[in-house]
Coordinates of C-alpha atoms (C1' of nucleotides) in Angstrom, one line a residue:
Chain A
M850 CA -22.3 -20.0 6.6
A851 CA -23.7 -16.7 8.5
T852 CA -25.9 -19.2 10.0
A853 CA -23.2 -21.1 11.9
R854 CA -22.3 -18.1 13.7
L855 CA -24.9 -17.0 15.1
Q856 CA -24.2 -17.6 18.9
E857 CA -20.6 -17.5 21.2
R858 CA -18.5 -16.3 17.7
Y859 CA -15.2 -15.4 19.1
G860 CA -12.5 -16.6 16.6
T861 CA -15.1 -17.8 14.0
A862 CA -12.8 -15.3 11.3
V863 CA -9.5 -17.5 9.7
P864 CA -7.1 -16.8 12.8
L865 CA -4.6 -13.9 11.4
R866 CA -1.9 -15.6 10.4
Q867 CA -3.9 -16.8 7.8
M868 CA -5.4 -14.0 6.3
V869 CA -3.9 -13.4 2.7
S870 CA -4.9 -9.9 3.0
Y871 CA -3.8 -8.8 6.1
R872 CA -0.3 -10.6 5.6
L873 CA 0.6 -9.5 2.8
S874 CA -0.1 -6.1 3.6
R875 CA 1.3 -5.9 6.3
L876 CA 4.5 -7.2 5.2
Q877 CA 5.0 -5.0 1.8
A878 CA 4.6 -2.1 4.4
K879 CA 7.6 -3.4 6.3
L880 CA 9.2 -4.3 2.8
N881 CA 8.6 -0.4 1.5
A882 CA 9.8 1.1 5.0
Q883 CA 13.0 -0.4 4.3
A884 CA 13.6 0.0 0.5
T885 CA 12.8 4.0 1.6
K886 CA 14.8 4.1 4.3
I887 CA 18.1 2.3 2.1
L888 CA 17.2 4.4 -1.0
K889 CA 16.9 7.9 1.4
E890 CA 20.6 6.9 2.8
N891 CA 22.0 5.7 -0.8
G892 CA 21.4 9.0 -3.0
D893 CA 17.7 10.7 -1.6
L894 CA 15.5 8.6 -3.7
T895 CA 12.1 8.0 -3.5
L896 CA 10.9 4.0 -4.0
M897 CA 9.2 6.0 -7.9
Q898 CA 11.8 7.2 -8.6
W899 CA 14.4 3.8 -8.2
R900 CA 11.0 1.6 -9.8
I901 CA 12.2 4.2 -12.7
L902 CA 15.8 3.8 -13.2
V903 CA 15.2 -0.4 -12.9
M904 CA 12.6 0.1 -15.8
L905 CA 15.2 2.3 -17.6
D906 CA 18.1 -0.6 -16.2
L907 CA 16.2 -2.9 -17.9
Y908 CA 14.9 -1.8 -20.9
G909 CA 17.5 1.1 -22.0
E910 CA 14.4 3.9 -23.3
V911 CA 10.7 3.6 -22.0
T912 CA 7.8 5.1 -22.4
I913 CA 5.3 6.1 -19.4
A914 CA 2.9 3.6 -21.4
R915 CA 5.6 0.6 -21.6
I916 CA 6.0 1.2 -18.0
V917 CA 2.1 1.2 -17.1
R918 CA 1.9 -1.9 -19.0
E919 CA 4.6 -3.7 -17.4
T920 CA 4.1 -3.1 -14.3
E921 CA 0.6 -2.0 -13.7
F922 CA 2.1 1.4 -12.2
D923 CA -0.8 4.4 -12.2
K924 CA 0.2 6.4 -15.2
G925 CA -0.7 9.7 -12.8
L926 CA 2.2 9.0 -10.7
L927 CA 4.3 8.1 -13.1
S928 CA 4.5 11.0 -14.8
R929 CA 4.5 13.5 -11.3
T930 CA 7.1 11.1 -10.7
A931 CA 8.9 11.4 -13.4
K932 CA 8.5 14.9 -14.1
A933 CA 10.4 15.5 -10.9
M934 CA 13.5 12.8 -11.7
V935 CA 13.4 15.5 -15.5
Q936 CA 13.8 18.2 -12.4
K937 CA 16.5 17.0 -10.6
G938 CA 18.9 16.2 -13.8
L939 CA 17.7 12.1 -13.2
I940 CA 16.4 11.4 -16.8
A941 CA 15.7 13.1 -20.2
T942 CA 12.6 13.4 -22.0
K943 CA 13.1 13.1 -26.0
S944 CA 9.8 13.0 -28.1
N945 CA 9.1 10.3 -30.3
D946 CA 8.7 12.6 -34.1
S947 CA 7.0 9.5 -36.3
D948 CA 4.2 9.8 -32.8
L949 CA 4.0 12.8 -30.9
R950 CA 2.3 11.1 -28.2
Q951 CA 5.0 9.8 -26.9
N952 CA 7.6 10.8 -24.3
H953 CA 10.7 8.9 -24.1
L954 CA 12.7 8.6 -20.8
S955 CA 16.7 8.0 -20.7
M956 CA 18.6 8.1 -17.5
T957 CA 20.9 11.1 -18.2
P958 CA 25.0 10.3 -16.2
Q959 CA 23.9 11.5 -13.4
G960 CA 20.4 9.1 -12.7
R961 CA 23.2 6.9 -13.7
G962 CA 25.4 7.6 -10.9
V963 CA 22.3 7.5 -8.4
F964 CA 21.0 4.2 -10.1
D965 CA 24.7 2.9 -9.3
R966 CA 25.2 3.9 -6.2
A967 CA 22.1 2.4 -5.0
F968 CA 22.4 -0.6 -7.1
A969 CA 24.3 -2.1 -4.6
P970 CA 22.3 -1.9 -1.4
M971 CA 19.4 -2.5 -2.9
R972 CA 20.5 -6.0 -4.3
G973 CA 21.8 -6.2 -1.0
R974 CA 18.4 -6.3 0.9
Q975 CA 16.4 -8.3 -2.1
D976 CA 19.7 -11.1 -1.8
K977 CA 19.2 -11.0 2.2
L978 CA 15.4 -11.9 1.5
L979 CA 15.5 -14.1 -0.6
N980 CA 18.5 -16.3 0.9
S981 CA 16.8 -17.2 3.5
M982 CA 15.1 -19.7 2.0
S983 CA 15.7 -22.2 -1.0
D984 CA 16.0 -22.5 -4.8
E985 CA 12.8 -24.2 -4.3
Q986 CA 11.1 -22.1 -2.1
R987 CA 11.6 -18.9 -4.3
E988 CA 10.7 -20.5 -6.9
N989 CA 7.0 -22.0 -4.9
L990 CA 6.9 -17.9 -3.5
F991 CA 6.7 -16.4 -7.4
E992 CA 4.0 -19.0 -8.7
A993 CA 2.2 -18.0 -5.3
F994 CA 2.4 -14.8 -6.0
E995 CA 1.3 -15.4 -9.7
M996 CA -1.3 -17.7 -9.0
I997 CA -3.0 -14.9 -6.7
E998 CA -2.6 -12.3 -8.9
N999 CA -4.2 -14.8 -12.1
S1000 CA -7.2 -15.7 -9.2
L1001 CA -7.3 -11.7 -9.1
D1002 CA -7.3 -10.8 -12.6
E1003 CA -10.5 -13.5 -13.2
M1004 CA -12.3 -12.6 -10.3
R1005 CA -12.1 -9.3 -11.5
E1006 CA -13.2 -10.5 -15.3
N1007 CA -16.6 -12.2 -13.4
E1008 CA -18.4 -10.1 -12.0
Chain B
M1073 CA 1.9 -10.2 -18.4
A1074 CA 4.1 -9.7 -21.0
T1075 CA 6.7 -12.5 -21.7
A1076 CA 7.8 -11.4 -25.4
R1077 CA 8.5 -8.2 -24.6
L1078 CA 11.1 -8.9 -21.7
Q1079 CA 14.2 -9.9 -23.9
E1080 CA 16.0 -6.8 -24.5
R1081 CA 17.3 -6.0 -21.4
Y1082 CA 20.8 -4.7 -20.7
G1083 CA 20.5 -4.2 -17.2
T1084 CA 22.1 -5.5 -14.2
A1085 CA 19.3 -5.7 -12.4
V1086 CA 17.1 -8.9 -11.0
P1087 CA 14.8 -9.4 -13.8
L1088 CA 11.2 -7.9 -13.1
R1089 CA 9.5 -11.1 -12.3
Q1090 CA 12.0 -11.7 -9.2
M1091 CA 11.9 -8.7 -7.6
V1092 CA 10.4 -9.4 -4.2
S1093 CA 9.3 -6.3 -2.9
Y1094 CA 7.7 -4.7 -6.7
R1095 CA 6.5 -8.5 -6.9
L1096 CA 4.4 -8.0 -3.5
S1097 CA 3.4 -3.8 -3.9
R1098 CA 1.7 -4.9 -6.8
L1099 CA 0.2 -8.3 -5.3
Q1100 CA -1.7 -5.9 -2.5
A1101 CA -2.7 -3.7 -4.5
K1102 CA -5.0 -5.3 -6.6
L1103 CA -6.2 -7.3 -3.2
N1104 CA -6.4 -4.0 -1.7
A1105 CA -8.7 -3.1 -4.1
Q1106 CA -10.7 -6.1 -4.4
A1107 CA -11.1 -5.8 -0.7
T1108 CA -11.5 -2.6 -1.0
K1109 CA -14.8 -3.1 -3.7
I1110 CA -16.7 -6.0 -1.7
L1111 CA -16.5 -3.7 1.0
K1112 CA -18.5 -0.9 -0.1
E1113 CA -20.4 -3.2 -1.9
N1114 CA -21.5 -4.9 1.2
G1115 CA -22.1 -2.5 4.2
D1116 CA -19.8 0.0 2.5
L1117 CA -16.8 -0.1 5.4
T1118 CA -13.9 1.0 4.8
L1119 CA -10.6 -1.8 4.5
M1120 CA -9.6 -0.4 8.2
Q1121 CA -12.8 0.0 9.1
W1122 CA -13.4 -3.8 8.9
R1123 CA -9.8 -4.9 9.7
I1124 CA -11.3 -3.2 13.4
L1125 CA -14.0 -5.1 13.6
V1126 CA -11.9 -8.2 13.0
M1127 CA -10.7 -7.9 15.6
L1128 CA -13.4 -6.6 17.7
D1129 CA -14.9 -10.2 16.8
L1130 CA -11.6 -11.9 17.5
Y1131 CA -10.9 -10.8 20.5
G1132 CA -14.4 -9.5 21.9
E1133 CA -12.6 -6.2 22.8
V1134 CA -9.4 -4.4 22.6
T1135 CA -8.3 -1.2 23.1
I1136 CA -6.2 0.1 19.9
A1137 CA -3.2 -0.7 21.6
R1138 CA -3.9 -4.3 21.7
I1139 CA -4.5 -3.7 18.1
V1140 CA -1.4 -2.0 17.1
R1141 CA 0.9 -5.0 18.9
E1142 CA -1.2 -7.8 17.1
T1143 CA -1.3 -6.2 14.1
E1144 CA 1.5 -3.2 13.5
F1145 CA -1.5 -1.5 12.4
D1146 CA -0.4 2.8 12.9
K1147 CA -1.7 3.8 16.0
G1148 CA -2.6 7.5 14.6
L1149 CA -5.0 5.5 11.9
L1150 CA -6.1 3.4 13.8
S1151 CA -7.8 6.6 16.5
R1152 CA -9.2 8.2 13.5
T1153 CA -10.5 5.2 12.0
A1154 CA -12.5 4.5 15.6
K1155 CA -13.8 7.7 15.6
A1156 CA -15.3 7.5 13.2
M1157 CA -16.4 4.6 13.9
V1158 CA -17.9 5.2 17.0
Q1159 CA -19.7 8.4 14.9
K1160 CA -20.9 5.8 12.7
G1161 CA -22.3 3.1 15.3
L1162 CA -20.7 0.5 14.7
I1163 CA -18.6 0.3 17.5
A1164 CA -18.4 1.9 21.2
T1165 CA -15.9 2.7 23.8
K1166 CA -16.2 2.4 27.3
S1167 CA -13.0 3.9 29.3
N1168 CA -11.4 1.2 31.9
D1169 CA -11.7 2.9 35.2
S1170 CA -8.2 0.8 36.3
D1171 CA -6.4 2.4 33.9
L1172 CA -8.1 5.5 32.5
R1173 CA -5.1 6.0 29.6
Q1174 CA -7.2 3.0 27.9
N1175 CA -9.9 3.1 25.7
H1176 CA -11.9 -0.1 25.0
L1177 CA -13.4 -0.6 21.9
S1178 CA -16.6 -3.1 21.3
M1179 CA -18.9 -3.9 18.4
T1180 CA -22.3 -2.0 18.8
P1181 CA -25.4 -4.4 17.4
Q1182 CA -25.8 -2.4 14.6
G1183 CA -21.8 -2.8 13.9
R1184 CA -21.8 -6.4 14.5
G1185 CA -24.9 -6.3 11.7
V1186 CA -22.4 -4.7 9.5
F1187 CA -19.4 -7.4 9.9
D1188 CA -22.0 -10.2 9.7
R1189 CA -23.3 -8.6 6.7
A1190 CA -19.8 -8.2 4.6
F1191 CA -18.1 -11.7 6.5
A1192 CA -19.6 -14.0 4.0
P1193 CA -18.1 -12.3 0.4
M1194 CA -15.1 -11.5 2.3
R1195 CA -14.4 -15.1 3.2
G1196 CA -15.5 -16.1 -0.4
R1197 CA -12.7 -14.2 -1.8
Q1198 CA -10.4 -15.4 0.5
D1199 CA -11.5 -19.4 0.3
K1200 CA -10.9 -18.5 -4.0
L1201 CA -7.7 -17.1 -3.9
L1202 CA -6.6 -19.9 -1.2
N1203 CA -8.2 -22.5 -3.0
S1204 CA -6.4 -22.6 -6.7
M1205 CA -3.5 -23.9 -4.4
S1206 CA -2.9 -27.1 -2.9
D1207 CA -3.0 -27.5 1.0
E1208 CA 0.6 -27.9 1.1
Q1209 CA 1.5 -24.3 -1.3
R1210 CA -0.8 -22.7 1.2
E1211 CA 1.4 -23.6 4.0
N1212 CA 4.4 -23.0 2.0
L1213 CA 3.9 -19.2 1.4
F1214 CA 2.5 -18.4 5.1
E1215 CA 5.9 -19.8 6.0
A1216 CA 7.7 -17.8 3.0
F1217 CA 5.6 -15.1 4.5
E1218 CA 7.2 -15.3 7.8
M1219 CA 10.7 -16.0 6.7
I1220 CA 10.7 -13.0 4.8
E1221 CA 9.3 -10.8 7.7
N1222 CA 12.2 -12.2 10.2
S1223 CA 14.8 -11.7 8.1
L1224 CA 13.0 -7.8 7.7
D1225 CA 13.2 -7.7 11.2
E1226 CA 16.3 -9.4 11.9
M1227 CA 18.0 -6.5 9.6
R1228 CA 16.0 -3.8 11.2
E1229 CA 17.4 -4.9 14.8
N1230 CA 21.4 -5.2 12.9
E1231 CA 21.8 -1.3 12.4
Chain C
dA236 C1' -12.1 11.2 -46.1
dC237 C1' -14.8 11.5 -41.6
dT238 C1' -16.1 10.2 -37.8
dT239 C1' -15.4 7.5 -33.8
dA240 C1' -12.6 5.3 -30.6
dA241 C1' -7.9 3.6 -28.9
dT242 C1' -3.7 6.0 -26.5
dA243 C1' 0.1 8.5 -24.4
dG244 C1' 0.1 11.7 -21.0
dT245 C1' -1.1 15.6 -18.0
dT246 C1' -3.2 17.1 -14.2
dG247 C1' -6.5 17.2 -10.1
dA248 C1' -9.1 15.6 -6.0
dC249 C1' -9.8 12.2 -3.0
dG250 C1' -8.5 8.8 0.6
dT251 C1' -4.6 6.7 3.2
dA252 C1' -0.6 5.9 5.1
dT253 C1' 3.1 7.3 7.7
dC254 C1' 5.9 10.4 11.2
dA255 C1' 6.3 12.9 14.6
dA256 C1' 4.2 16.1 18.5
dC257 C1' 1.9 16.4 21.6
dC258 C1' -1.3 15.5 26.5
dT259 C1' -2.4 12.4 30.3
dT260 C1' -2.2 8.7 32.8
dT261 C1' 0.1 5.0 34.7
dA262 C1' 5.3 2.0 36.3
dT263 C1' 9.9 2.6 37.7
dC264 C1' 13.5 3.9 39.9
dT265 C1' 16.3 5.8 43.7
Chain D
dA10 C1' 7.6 10.6 47.6
dG11 C1' 9.6 12.7 43.6
dA12 C1' 11.6 12.2 39.0
dT13 C1' 12.0 10.3 34.6
dA14 C1' 10.0 7.2 31.6
dA15 C1' 7.1 4.1 29.5
dA16 C1' 2.6 3.3 27.9
dG17 C1' -2.0 5.2 25.8
dG18 C1' -4.5 7.4 22.7
dT19 C1' -5.5 12.4 19.8
dT20 C1' -3.7 15.2 16.6
dG21 C1' -1.7 17.5 12.1
dA22 C1' 1.9 18.0 8.2
dT23 C1' 3.4 15.7 4.3
dA24 C1' 3.8 11.8 1.2
dC25 C1' 2.1 8.3 -1.9
dG26 C1' -1.5 5.9 -4.3
dT27 C1' -5.9 5.6 -7.4
dC28 C1' -9.5 7.4 -9.8
dA29 C1' -11.1 10.3 -13.4
dA30 C1' -11.1 14.2 -16.1
dC31 C1' -9.5 15.8 -19.7
dT32 C1' -6.4 17.4 -24.2
dA33 C1' -3.7 15.9 -27.6
dT34 C1' -2.4 12.7 -31.8
dT35 C1' -2.7 8.5 -33.9
dA36 C1' -5.2 3.9 -35.2
dA37 C1' -10.0 1.7 -36.9
dG38 C1' -14.1 1.2 -39.2
dT39 C1' -17.2 2.7 -42.2

DNA sequence: ACTTAATAGTTGACGTATCAACCTTTATCT
DNA sequence: AGATAAAGGTTGATACGTCAACTATTAAGT
């Protein structure tokens, strides 16, 4: 493989369009920028703050460890973000008597208000993104995500 | 992922699996981590350094502005990365007499050597990722990327 | 029971990405 | 030509993500 590439080699690499990692990182950067902007304009949340609120909306009350298990976000980042959210009055913490390590997070009414305000535009943008494709395409896309992720997880194990 | 745990949903939100932005950012984080590791072990490049080398391999000689146009990477980041690569002897710069603003980047032989060494493992991982799906699935995936990106670009225009 | 391992969470260090300000040089407009 | 805008590139401030070290608490192993 490397030997076949010894001469003229402009374009020996895969074309840009087909570079998975690059394509994804570019797409993700755009999604990120858009979400960040919408959130800033609708309650001034950061993306990670929004994500924590989503978890609280989904599960009602969660620990940081649970969020880590569900999402694989970094626990350090989560810890810092949660701290800031408590200071802003968006969430409350409650320690668990039967396990003193745990710290349960929950939305405050104010947090709920901010979440509700950001929800519609965030949902709207997601729908716009997905509405450009058919149900089947959408399902295929999520399947592809899973396949790639699985294959990444596998590679990580075999080393 | 923990599917059994996902039952107790009282949120208004979409289930996690279907949150495009979240799914993509997680996938991208994993791809990123893997690539970073491979590059570190095969010549000690950073991801951005690798990407610049890929551009040089594809196009022979490029300016930063050209890379920005092709990839939409941040020009500040590119500038800094290129500077570091010159110091490491991976690339050379040559100013253009007919336009003194421009600065053309090209690979040094050493840069070529490093690129060649990293190429096989990087290509291998990409193939592994894509080989887990059929040609059709693969094509659909890239199409989906394009659709989402287009719909993002559109939204950005309409505001 | 007691030692060791695992889990929950916090913190600091560091690299990377993003954004805006700025300087130069070239294009455009009148 | 002269003024203004646009393009190429650099730099600084700042936010974000990642990793590892560390404390406290609980679970497991023998």
